[in-house]
Coordinates of N, CA and C in Angstrom, one line a residue:
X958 N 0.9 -1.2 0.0 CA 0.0 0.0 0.0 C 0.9 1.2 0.0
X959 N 0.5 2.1 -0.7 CA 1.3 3.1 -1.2 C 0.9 4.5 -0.2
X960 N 1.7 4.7 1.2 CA 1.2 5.8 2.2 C 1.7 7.1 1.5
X961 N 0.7 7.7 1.2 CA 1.8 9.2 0.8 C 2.1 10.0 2.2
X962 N 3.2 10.8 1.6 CA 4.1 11.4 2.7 C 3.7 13.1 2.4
X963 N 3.2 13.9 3.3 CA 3.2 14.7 3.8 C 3.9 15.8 4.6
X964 N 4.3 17.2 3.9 CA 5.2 17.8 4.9 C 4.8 18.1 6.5
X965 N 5.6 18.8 6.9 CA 5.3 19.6 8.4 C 4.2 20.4 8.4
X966 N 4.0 21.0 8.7 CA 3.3 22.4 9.1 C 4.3 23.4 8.4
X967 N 5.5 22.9 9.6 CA 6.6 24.3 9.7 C 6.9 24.2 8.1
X968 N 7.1 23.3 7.7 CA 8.2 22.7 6.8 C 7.5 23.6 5.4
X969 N 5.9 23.1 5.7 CA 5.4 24.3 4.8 C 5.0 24.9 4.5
X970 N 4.9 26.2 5.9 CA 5.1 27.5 6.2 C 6.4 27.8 5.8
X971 N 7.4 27.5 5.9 CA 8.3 27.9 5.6 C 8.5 27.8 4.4
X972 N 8.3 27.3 3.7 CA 8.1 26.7 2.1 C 7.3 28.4 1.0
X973 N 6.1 28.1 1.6 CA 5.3 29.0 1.4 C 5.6 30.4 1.1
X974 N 6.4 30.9 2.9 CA 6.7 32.3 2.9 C 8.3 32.2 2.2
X975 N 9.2 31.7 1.8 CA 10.4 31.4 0.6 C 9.8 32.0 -0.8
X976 N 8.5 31.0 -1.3 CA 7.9 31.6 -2.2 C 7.3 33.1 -2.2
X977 N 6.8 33.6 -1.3 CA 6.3 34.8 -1.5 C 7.3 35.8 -1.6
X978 N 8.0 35.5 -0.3 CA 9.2 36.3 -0.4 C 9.9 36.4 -1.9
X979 N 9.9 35.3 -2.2 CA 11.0 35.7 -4.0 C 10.3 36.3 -4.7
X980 N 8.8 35.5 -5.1 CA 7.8 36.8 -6.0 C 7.8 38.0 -5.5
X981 N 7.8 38.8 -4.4 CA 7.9 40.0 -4.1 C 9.1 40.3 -4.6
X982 N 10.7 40.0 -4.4 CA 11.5 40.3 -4.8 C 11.4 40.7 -6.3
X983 N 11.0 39.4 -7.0 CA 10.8 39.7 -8.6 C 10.2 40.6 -9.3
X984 N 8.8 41.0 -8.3 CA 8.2 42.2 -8.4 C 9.0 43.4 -8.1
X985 N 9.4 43.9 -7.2 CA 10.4 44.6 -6.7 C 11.3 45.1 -7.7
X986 N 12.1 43.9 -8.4 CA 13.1 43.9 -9.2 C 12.8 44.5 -10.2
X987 N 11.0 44.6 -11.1 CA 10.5 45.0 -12.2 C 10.7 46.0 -12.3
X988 N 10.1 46.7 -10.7 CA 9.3 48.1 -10.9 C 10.1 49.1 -10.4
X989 N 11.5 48.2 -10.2 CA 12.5 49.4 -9.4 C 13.1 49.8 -11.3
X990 N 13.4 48.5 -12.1 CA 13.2 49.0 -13.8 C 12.8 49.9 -14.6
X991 N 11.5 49.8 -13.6 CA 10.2 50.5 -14.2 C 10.8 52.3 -14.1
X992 N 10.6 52.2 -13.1 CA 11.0 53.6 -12.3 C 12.4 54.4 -13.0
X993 N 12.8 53.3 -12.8 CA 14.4 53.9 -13.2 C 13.9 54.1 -14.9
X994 N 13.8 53.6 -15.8 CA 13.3 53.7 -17.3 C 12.0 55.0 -17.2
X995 N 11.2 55.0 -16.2 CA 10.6 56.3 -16.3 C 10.9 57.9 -16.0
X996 N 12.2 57.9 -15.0 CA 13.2 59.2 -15.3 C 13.9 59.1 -15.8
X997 N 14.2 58.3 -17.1 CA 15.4 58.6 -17.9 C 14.5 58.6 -19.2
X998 N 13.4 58.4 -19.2 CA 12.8 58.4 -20.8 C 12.8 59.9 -20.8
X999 N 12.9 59.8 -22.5 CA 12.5 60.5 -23.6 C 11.2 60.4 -24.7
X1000 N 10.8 60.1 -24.3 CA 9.3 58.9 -24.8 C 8.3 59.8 -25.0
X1001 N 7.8 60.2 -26.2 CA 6.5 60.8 -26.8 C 5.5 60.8 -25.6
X1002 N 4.9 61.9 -25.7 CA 3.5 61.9 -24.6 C 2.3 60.9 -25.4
X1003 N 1.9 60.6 -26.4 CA 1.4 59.7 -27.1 C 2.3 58.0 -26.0
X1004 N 3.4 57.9 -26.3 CA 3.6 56.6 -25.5 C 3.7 56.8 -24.0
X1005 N 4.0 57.5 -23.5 CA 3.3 58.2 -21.8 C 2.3 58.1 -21.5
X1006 N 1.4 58.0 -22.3 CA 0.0 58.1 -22.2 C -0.5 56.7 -21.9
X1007 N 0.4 55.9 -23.2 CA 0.1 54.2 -23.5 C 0.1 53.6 -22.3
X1008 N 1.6 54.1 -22.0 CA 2.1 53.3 -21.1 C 1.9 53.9 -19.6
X1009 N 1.0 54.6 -19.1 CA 0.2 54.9 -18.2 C -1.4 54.5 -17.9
X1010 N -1.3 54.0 -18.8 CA -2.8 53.3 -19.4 C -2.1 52.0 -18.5
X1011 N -1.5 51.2 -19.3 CA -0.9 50.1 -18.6 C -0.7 50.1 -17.2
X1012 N -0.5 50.6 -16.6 CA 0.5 50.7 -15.5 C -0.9 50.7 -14.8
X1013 N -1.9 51.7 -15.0 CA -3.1 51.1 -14.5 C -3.7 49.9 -14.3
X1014 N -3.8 49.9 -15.4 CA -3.9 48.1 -15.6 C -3.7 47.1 -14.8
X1015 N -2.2 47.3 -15.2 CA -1.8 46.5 -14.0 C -1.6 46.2 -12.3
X1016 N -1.6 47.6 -11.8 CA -2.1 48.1 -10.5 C -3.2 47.6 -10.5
X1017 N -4.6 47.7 -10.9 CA -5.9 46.9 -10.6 C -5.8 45.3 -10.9
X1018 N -4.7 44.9 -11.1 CA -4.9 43.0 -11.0 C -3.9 43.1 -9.5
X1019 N -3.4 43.9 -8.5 CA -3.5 44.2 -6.9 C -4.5 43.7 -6.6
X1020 N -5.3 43.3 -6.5 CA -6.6 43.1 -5.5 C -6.4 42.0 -4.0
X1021 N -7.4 42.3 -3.8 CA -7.4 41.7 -2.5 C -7.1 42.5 -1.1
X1022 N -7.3 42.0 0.2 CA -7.0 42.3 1.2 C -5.5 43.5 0.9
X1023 N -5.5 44.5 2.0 CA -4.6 45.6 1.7 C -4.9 45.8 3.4
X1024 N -3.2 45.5 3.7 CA -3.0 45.4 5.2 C -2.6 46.8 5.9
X1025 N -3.0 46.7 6.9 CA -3.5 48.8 7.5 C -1.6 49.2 7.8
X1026 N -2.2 50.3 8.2 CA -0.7 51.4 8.5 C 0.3 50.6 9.7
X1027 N -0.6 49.9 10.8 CA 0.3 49.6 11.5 C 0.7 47.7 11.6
X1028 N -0.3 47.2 10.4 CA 0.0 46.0 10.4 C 1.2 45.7 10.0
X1029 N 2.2 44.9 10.6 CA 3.8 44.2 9.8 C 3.1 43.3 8.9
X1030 N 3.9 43.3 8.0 CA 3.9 42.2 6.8 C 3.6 40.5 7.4
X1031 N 3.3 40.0 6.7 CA 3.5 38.4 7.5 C 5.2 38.1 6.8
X1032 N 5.3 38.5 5.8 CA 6.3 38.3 5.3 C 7.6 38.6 5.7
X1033 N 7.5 39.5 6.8 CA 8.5 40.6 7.4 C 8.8 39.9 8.6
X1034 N 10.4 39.7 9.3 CA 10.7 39.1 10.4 C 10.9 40.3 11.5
X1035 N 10.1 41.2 11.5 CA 10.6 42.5 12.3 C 9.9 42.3 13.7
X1036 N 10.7 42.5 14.7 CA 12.3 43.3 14.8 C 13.3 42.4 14.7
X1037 N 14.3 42.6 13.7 CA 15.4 41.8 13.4 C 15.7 41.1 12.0
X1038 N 14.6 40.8 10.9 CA 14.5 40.0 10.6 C 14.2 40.7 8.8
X1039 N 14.0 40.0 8.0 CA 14.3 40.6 7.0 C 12.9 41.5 6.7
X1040 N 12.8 42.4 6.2 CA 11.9 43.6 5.8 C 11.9 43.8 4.1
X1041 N 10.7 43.6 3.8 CA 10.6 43.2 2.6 C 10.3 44.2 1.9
X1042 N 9.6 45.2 2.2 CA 9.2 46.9 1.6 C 9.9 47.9 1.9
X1043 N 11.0 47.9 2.8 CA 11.9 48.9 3.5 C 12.4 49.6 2.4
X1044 N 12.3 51.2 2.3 CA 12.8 51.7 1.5 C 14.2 51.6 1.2
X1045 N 14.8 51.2 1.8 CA 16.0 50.7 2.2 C 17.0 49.9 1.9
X1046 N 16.1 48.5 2.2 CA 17.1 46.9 2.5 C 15.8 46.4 1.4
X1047 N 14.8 47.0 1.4 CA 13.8 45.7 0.9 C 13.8 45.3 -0.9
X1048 N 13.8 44.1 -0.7 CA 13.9 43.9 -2.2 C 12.9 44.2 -3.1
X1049 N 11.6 43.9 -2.3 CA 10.0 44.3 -2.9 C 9.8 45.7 -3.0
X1050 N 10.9 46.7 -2.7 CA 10.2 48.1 -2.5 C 10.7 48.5 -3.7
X1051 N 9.7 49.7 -4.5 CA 10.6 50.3 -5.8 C 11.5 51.1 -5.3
X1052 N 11.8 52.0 -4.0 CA 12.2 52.5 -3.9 C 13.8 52.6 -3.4
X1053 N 13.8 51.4 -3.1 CA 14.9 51.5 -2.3 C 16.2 51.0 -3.9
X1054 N 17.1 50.8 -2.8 CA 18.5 50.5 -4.1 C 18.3 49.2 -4.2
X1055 N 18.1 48.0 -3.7 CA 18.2 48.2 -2.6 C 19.7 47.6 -1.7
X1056 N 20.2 47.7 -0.4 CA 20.8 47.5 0.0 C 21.0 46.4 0.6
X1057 N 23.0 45.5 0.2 CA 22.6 44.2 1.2 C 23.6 44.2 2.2
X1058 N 23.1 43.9 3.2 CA 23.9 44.2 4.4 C 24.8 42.7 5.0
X1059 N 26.0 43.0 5.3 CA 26.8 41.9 5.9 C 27.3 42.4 7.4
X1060 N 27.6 41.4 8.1 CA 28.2 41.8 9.4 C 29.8 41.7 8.9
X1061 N 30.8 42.6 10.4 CA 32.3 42.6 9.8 C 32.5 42.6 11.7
X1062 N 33.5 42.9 11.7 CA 34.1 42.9 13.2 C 34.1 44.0 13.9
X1063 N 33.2 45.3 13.0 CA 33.0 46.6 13.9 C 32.0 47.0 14.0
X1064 N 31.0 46.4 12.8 CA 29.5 46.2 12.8 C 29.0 45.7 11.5
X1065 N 28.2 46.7 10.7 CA 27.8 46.1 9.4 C 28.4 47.1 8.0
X1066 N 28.4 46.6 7.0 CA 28.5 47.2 6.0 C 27.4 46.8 4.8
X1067 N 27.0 48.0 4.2 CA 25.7 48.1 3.2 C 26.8 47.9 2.2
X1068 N 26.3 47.8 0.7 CA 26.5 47.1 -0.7 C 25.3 47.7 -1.2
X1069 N 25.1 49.0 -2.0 CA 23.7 49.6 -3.1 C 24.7 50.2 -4.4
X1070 N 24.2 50.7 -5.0 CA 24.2 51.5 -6.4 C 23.0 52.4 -6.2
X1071 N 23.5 53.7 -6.0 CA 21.8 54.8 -6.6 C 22.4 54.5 -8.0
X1072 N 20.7 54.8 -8.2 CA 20.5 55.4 -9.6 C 19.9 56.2 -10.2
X1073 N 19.4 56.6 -11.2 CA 19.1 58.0 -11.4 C 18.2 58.8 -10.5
X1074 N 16.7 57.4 -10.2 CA 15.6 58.0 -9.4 C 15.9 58.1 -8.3
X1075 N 17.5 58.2 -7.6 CA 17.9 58.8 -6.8 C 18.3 60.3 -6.6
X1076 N 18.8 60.7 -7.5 CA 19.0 62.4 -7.8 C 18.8 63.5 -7.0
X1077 N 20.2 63.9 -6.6 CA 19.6 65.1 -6.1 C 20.1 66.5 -7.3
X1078 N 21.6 66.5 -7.0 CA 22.1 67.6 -8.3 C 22.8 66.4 -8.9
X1079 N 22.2 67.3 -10.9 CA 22.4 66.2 -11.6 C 23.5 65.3 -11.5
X1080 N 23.4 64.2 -11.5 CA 24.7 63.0 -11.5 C 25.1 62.4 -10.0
X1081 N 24.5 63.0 -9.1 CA 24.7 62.7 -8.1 C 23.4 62.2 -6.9
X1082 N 23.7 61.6 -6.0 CA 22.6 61.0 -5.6 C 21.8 62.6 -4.1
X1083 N 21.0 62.3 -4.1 CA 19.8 63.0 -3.2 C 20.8 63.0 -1.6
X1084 N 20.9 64.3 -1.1 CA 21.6 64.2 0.4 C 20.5 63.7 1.1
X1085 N 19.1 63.3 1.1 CA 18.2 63.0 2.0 C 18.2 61.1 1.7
X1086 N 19.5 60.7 0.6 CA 19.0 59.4 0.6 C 20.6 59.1 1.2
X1087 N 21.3 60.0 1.6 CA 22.5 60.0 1.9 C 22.0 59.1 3.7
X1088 N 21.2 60.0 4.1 CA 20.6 60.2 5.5 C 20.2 58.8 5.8
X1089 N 19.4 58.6 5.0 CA 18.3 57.3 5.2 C 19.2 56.1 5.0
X1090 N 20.1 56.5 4.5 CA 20.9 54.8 3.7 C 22.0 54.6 5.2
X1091 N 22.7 56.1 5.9 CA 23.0 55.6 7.2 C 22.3 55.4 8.0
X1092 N 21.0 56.2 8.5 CA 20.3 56.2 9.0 C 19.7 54.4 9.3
X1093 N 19.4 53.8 8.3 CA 19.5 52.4 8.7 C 20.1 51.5 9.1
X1094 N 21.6 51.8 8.6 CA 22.9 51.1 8.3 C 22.8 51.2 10.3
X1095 N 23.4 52.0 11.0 CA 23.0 52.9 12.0 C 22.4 52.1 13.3
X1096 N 21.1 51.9 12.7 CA 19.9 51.4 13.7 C 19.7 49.9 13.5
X1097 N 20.3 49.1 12.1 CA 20.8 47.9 11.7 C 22.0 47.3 13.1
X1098 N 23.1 48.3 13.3 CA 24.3 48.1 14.2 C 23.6 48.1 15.0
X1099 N 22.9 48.7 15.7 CA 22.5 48.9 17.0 C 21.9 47.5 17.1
X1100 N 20.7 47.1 16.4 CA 20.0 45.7 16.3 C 20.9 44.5 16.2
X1101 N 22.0 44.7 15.0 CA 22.9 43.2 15.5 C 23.8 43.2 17.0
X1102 N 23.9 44.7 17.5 CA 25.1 44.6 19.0 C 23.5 44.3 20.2
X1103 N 22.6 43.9 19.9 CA 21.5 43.6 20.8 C 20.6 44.7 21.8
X1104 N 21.0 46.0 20.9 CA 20.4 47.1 21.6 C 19.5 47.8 20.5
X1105 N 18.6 47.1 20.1 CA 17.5 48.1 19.2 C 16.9 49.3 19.9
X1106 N 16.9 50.3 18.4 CA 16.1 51.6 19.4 C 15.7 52.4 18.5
X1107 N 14.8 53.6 18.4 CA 14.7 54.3 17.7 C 15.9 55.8 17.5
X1108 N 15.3 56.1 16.1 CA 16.6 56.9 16.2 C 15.6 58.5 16.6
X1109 N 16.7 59.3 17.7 CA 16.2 60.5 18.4 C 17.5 61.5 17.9
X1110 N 18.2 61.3 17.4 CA 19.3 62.5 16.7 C 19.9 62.1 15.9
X1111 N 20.3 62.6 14.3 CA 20.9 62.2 13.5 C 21.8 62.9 13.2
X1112 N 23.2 63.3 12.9 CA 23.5 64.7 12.5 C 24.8 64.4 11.6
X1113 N 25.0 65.0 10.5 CA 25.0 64.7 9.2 C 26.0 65.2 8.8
X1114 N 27.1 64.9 7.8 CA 28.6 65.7 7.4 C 28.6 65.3 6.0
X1115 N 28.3 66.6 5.1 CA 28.4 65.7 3.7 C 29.9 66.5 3.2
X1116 N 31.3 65.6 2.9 CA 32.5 65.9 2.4 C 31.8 65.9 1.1
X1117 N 31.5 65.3 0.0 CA 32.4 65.1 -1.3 C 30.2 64.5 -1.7
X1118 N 29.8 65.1 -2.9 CA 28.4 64.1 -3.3 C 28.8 62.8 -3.5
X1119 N 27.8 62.1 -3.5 CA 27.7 60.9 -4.0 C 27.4 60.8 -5.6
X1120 N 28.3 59.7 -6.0 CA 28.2 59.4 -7.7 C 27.1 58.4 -7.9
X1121 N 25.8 58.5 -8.9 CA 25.1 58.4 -9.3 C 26.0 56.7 -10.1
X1122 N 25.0 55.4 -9.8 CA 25.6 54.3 -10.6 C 27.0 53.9 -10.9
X1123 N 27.4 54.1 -9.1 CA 28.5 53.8 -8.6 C 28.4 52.7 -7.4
X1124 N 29.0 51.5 -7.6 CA 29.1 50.9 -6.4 C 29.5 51.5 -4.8
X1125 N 28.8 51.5 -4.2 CA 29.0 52.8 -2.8 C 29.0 51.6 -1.3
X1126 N 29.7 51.6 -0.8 CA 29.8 50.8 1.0 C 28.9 52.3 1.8
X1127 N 27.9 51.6 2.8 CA 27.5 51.9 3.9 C 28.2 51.3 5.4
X1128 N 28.7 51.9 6.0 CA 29.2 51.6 7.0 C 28.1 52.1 8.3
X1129 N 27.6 51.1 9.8 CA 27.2 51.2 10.7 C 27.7 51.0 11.6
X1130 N 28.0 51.4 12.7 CA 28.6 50.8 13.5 C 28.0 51.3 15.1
X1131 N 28.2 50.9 16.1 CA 27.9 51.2 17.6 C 29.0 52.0 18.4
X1132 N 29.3 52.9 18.9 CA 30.0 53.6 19.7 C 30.1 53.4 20.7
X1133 N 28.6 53.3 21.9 CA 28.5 53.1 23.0 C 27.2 53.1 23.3
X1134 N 26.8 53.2 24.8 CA 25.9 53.2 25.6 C 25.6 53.9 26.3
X1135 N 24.7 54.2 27.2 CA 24.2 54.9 28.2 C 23.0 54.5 28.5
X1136 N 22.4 53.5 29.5 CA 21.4 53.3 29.8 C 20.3 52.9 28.6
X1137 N 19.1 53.4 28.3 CA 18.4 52.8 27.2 C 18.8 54.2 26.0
X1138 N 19.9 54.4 26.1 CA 20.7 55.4 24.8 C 21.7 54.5 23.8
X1139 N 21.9 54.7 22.9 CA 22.8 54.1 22.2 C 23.2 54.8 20.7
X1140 N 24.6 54.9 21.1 CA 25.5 55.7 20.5 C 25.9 55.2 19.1
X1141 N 25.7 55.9 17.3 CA 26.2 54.7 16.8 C 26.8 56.0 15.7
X1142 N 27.9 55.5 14.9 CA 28.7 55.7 13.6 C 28.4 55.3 12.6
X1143 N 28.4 56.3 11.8 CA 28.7 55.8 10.1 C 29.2 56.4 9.1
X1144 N 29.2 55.6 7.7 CA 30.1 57.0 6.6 C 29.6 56.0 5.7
X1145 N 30.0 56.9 4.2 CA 29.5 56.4 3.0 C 30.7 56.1 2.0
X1146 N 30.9 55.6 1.4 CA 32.5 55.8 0.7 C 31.7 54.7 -1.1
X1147 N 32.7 55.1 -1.8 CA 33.3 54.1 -2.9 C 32.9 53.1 -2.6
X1148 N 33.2 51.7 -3.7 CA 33.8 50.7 -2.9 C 35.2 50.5 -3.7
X1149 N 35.3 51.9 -5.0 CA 36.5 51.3 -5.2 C 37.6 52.3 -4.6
X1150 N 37.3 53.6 -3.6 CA 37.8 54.2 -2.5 C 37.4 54.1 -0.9
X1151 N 37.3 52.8 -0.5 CA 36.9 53.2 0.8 C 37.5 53.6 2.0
X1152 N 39.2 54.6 1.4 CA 39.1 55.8 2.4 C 38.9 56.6 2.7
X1153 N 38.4 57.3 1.6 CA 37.8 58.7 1.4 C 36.3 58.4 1.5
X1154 N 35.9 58.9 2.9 CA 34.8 59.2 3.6 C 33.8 60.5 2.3
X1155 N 32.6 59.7 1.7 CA 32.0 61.2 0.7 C 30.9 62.0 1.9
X1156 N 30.1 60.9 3.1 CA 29.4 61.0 4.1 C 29.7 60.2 5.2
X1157 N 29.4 61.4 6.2 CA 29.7 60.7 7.5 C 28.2 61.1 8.4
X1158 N 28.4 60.3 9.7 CA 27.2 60.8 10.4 C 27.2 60.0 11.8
X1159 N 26.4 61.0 12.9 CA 26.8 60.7 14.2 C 25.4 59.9 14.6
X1160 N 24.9 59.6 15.6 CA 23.5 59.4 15.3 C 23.5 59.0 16.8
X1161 N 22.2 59.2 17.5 CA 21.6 58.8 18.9 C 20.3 57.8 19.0
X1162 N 20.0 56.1 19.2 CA 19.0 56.1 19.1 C 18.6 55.3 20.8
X1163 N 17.0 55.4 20.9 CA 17.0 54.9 22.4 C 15.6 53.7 21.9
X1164 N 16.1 52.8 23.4 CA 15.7 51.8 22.8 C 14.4 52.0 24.0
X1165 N 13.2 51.6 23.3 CA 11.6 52.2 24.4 C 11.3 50.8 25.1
X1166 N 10.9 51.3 26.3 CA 10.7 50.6 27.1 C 9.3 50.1 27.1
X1167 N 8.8 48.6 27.4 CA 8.0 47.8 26.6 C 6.4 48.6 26.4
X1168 N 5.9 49.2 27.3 CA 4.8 49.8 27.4 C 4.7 50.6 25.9
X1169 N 6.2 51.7 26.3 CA 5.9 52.6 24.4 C 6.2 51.9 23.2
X1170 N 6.7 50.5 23.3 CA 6.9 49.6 22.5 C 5.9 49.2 21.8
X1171 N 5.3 48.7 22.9 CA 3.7 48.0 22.5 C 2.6 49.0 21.9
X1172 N 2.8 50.7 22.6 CA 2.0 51.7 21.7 C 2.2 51.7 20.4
X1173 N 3.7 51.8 20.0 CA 4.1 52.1 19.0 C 4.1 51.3 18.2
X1174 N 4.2 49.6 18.1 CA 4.2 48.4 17.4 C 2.7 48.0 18.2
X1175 N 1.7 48.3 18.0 CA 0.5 47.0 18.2 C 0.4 45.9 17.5
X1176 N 1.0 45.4 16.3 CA 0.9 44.4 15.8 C 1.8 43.1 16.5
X1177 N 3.1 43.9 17.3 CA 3.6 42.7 17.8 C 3.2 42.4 19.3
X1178 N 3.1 40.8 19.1 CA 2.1 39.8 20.0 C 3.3 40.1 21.3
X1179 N 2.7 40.9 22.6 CA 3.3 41.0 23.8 C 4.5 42.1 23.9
X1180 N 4.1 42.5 22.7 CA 5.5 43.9 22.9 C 6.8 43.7 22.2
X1181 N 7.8 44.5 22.0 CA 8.9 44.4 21.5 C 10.2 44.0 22.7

């Protein structure tokens, strides 16, 4: 008699959220295309038009359930865990570069390329994505040295812009402590200069104590 075999549960939940996770990536991967091909066209308002037609289109085969402002993704392992829309790190977001982060022996270092629909003065990337790209790198360090927090001061040094569709290192790192304070470092560089600092940045974030946790995150089960 031939018993068929059946997985876990876990085995395929886990299965499951692999798959979604990569279609979102794939998606992700399109429409950061997309974006990028729509500040660089040159393209007749006749095909602007076409192809805005489309783009409708295909935004209405979205349907279904649309999860609120303070719901986490199911897809999302946060706090800690990979983030799938983060403007930032996430692979599913158009917006981000996005960035992949490794650990090193002082903390972490980011791996992105801006690209055009990064822009601030021509050829170079936006000082406000300069911010955001330490800005996570930052609160990343703080989360791998086991002190997550929010960030309460950022404060910013731009040497030299950033080059537009240039391989670029984010560096994060932790300084120190102080009670539920936590001190953290970063800088932006090349990766085929990374002594020459193009952004640097100090940053203060504190980590909330479970009550404003739980205000602040209601979707997670018992607080942060």
């Amino acid at each position: 008699m031939h018993i068929p075999v059946t997985e876990p549960p876990a085995a395929a939940e886990a299965e499951h959220l692999e798959q979604q996770q990569a279609a979102i990536a794939r998606l992700g991967h399109e429409l950061r295309a997309l974006v990028e091909a729509t500040v660089r066209t040159a393209a007749s308002p006749d095909t602007l038009h076409r192809v805005a037609d489309g783009v409708r289109h295909v935004t209405g085969q979205l349907t279904g359930r649309r999860r609120a402002r303070t719901e986490i993704p199911e897809v999302d392992g946060f706090p800690g865990g990979p983030r799938m829309y983060s403007p930032v790190v996430g692979a599913g977001s158009p917006l981000a570069p996005p960035v992949r982060i490794t650990p090193t022996d002082e903390g972490l270092v980011g791996h992105c390329t801006l690209g055009i629909a990064h822009e601030g003065p021509p050829g170079y990337g936006h000082g406000g994505m300069s911010a955001m790209l330490l800005d996570e790198l930052m609160g990343q360090a703080c989360m791998a040295a086991g002190a997550p927090g929010l960030t309460v001061s950022l404060r910013m040094s731009y040497h030299r812009p950033i080059p537009l569709e240039t391989p670029l290192r984010v560096i994060g790192r932790v300084t120190g402590t102080d009670q539920r304070k936590v001190f953290a470092a970063g800088s932006i560089t090349t990766e085929a200069d990374p002594a020459t600092d193009l952004v640097t940045a100090d940053a203060v974030f504190i980590t909330p104590d479970p009550d404003r946790a739980r205000t602040l995150f209601p979707s997670l089960q018992g607080g942060a």
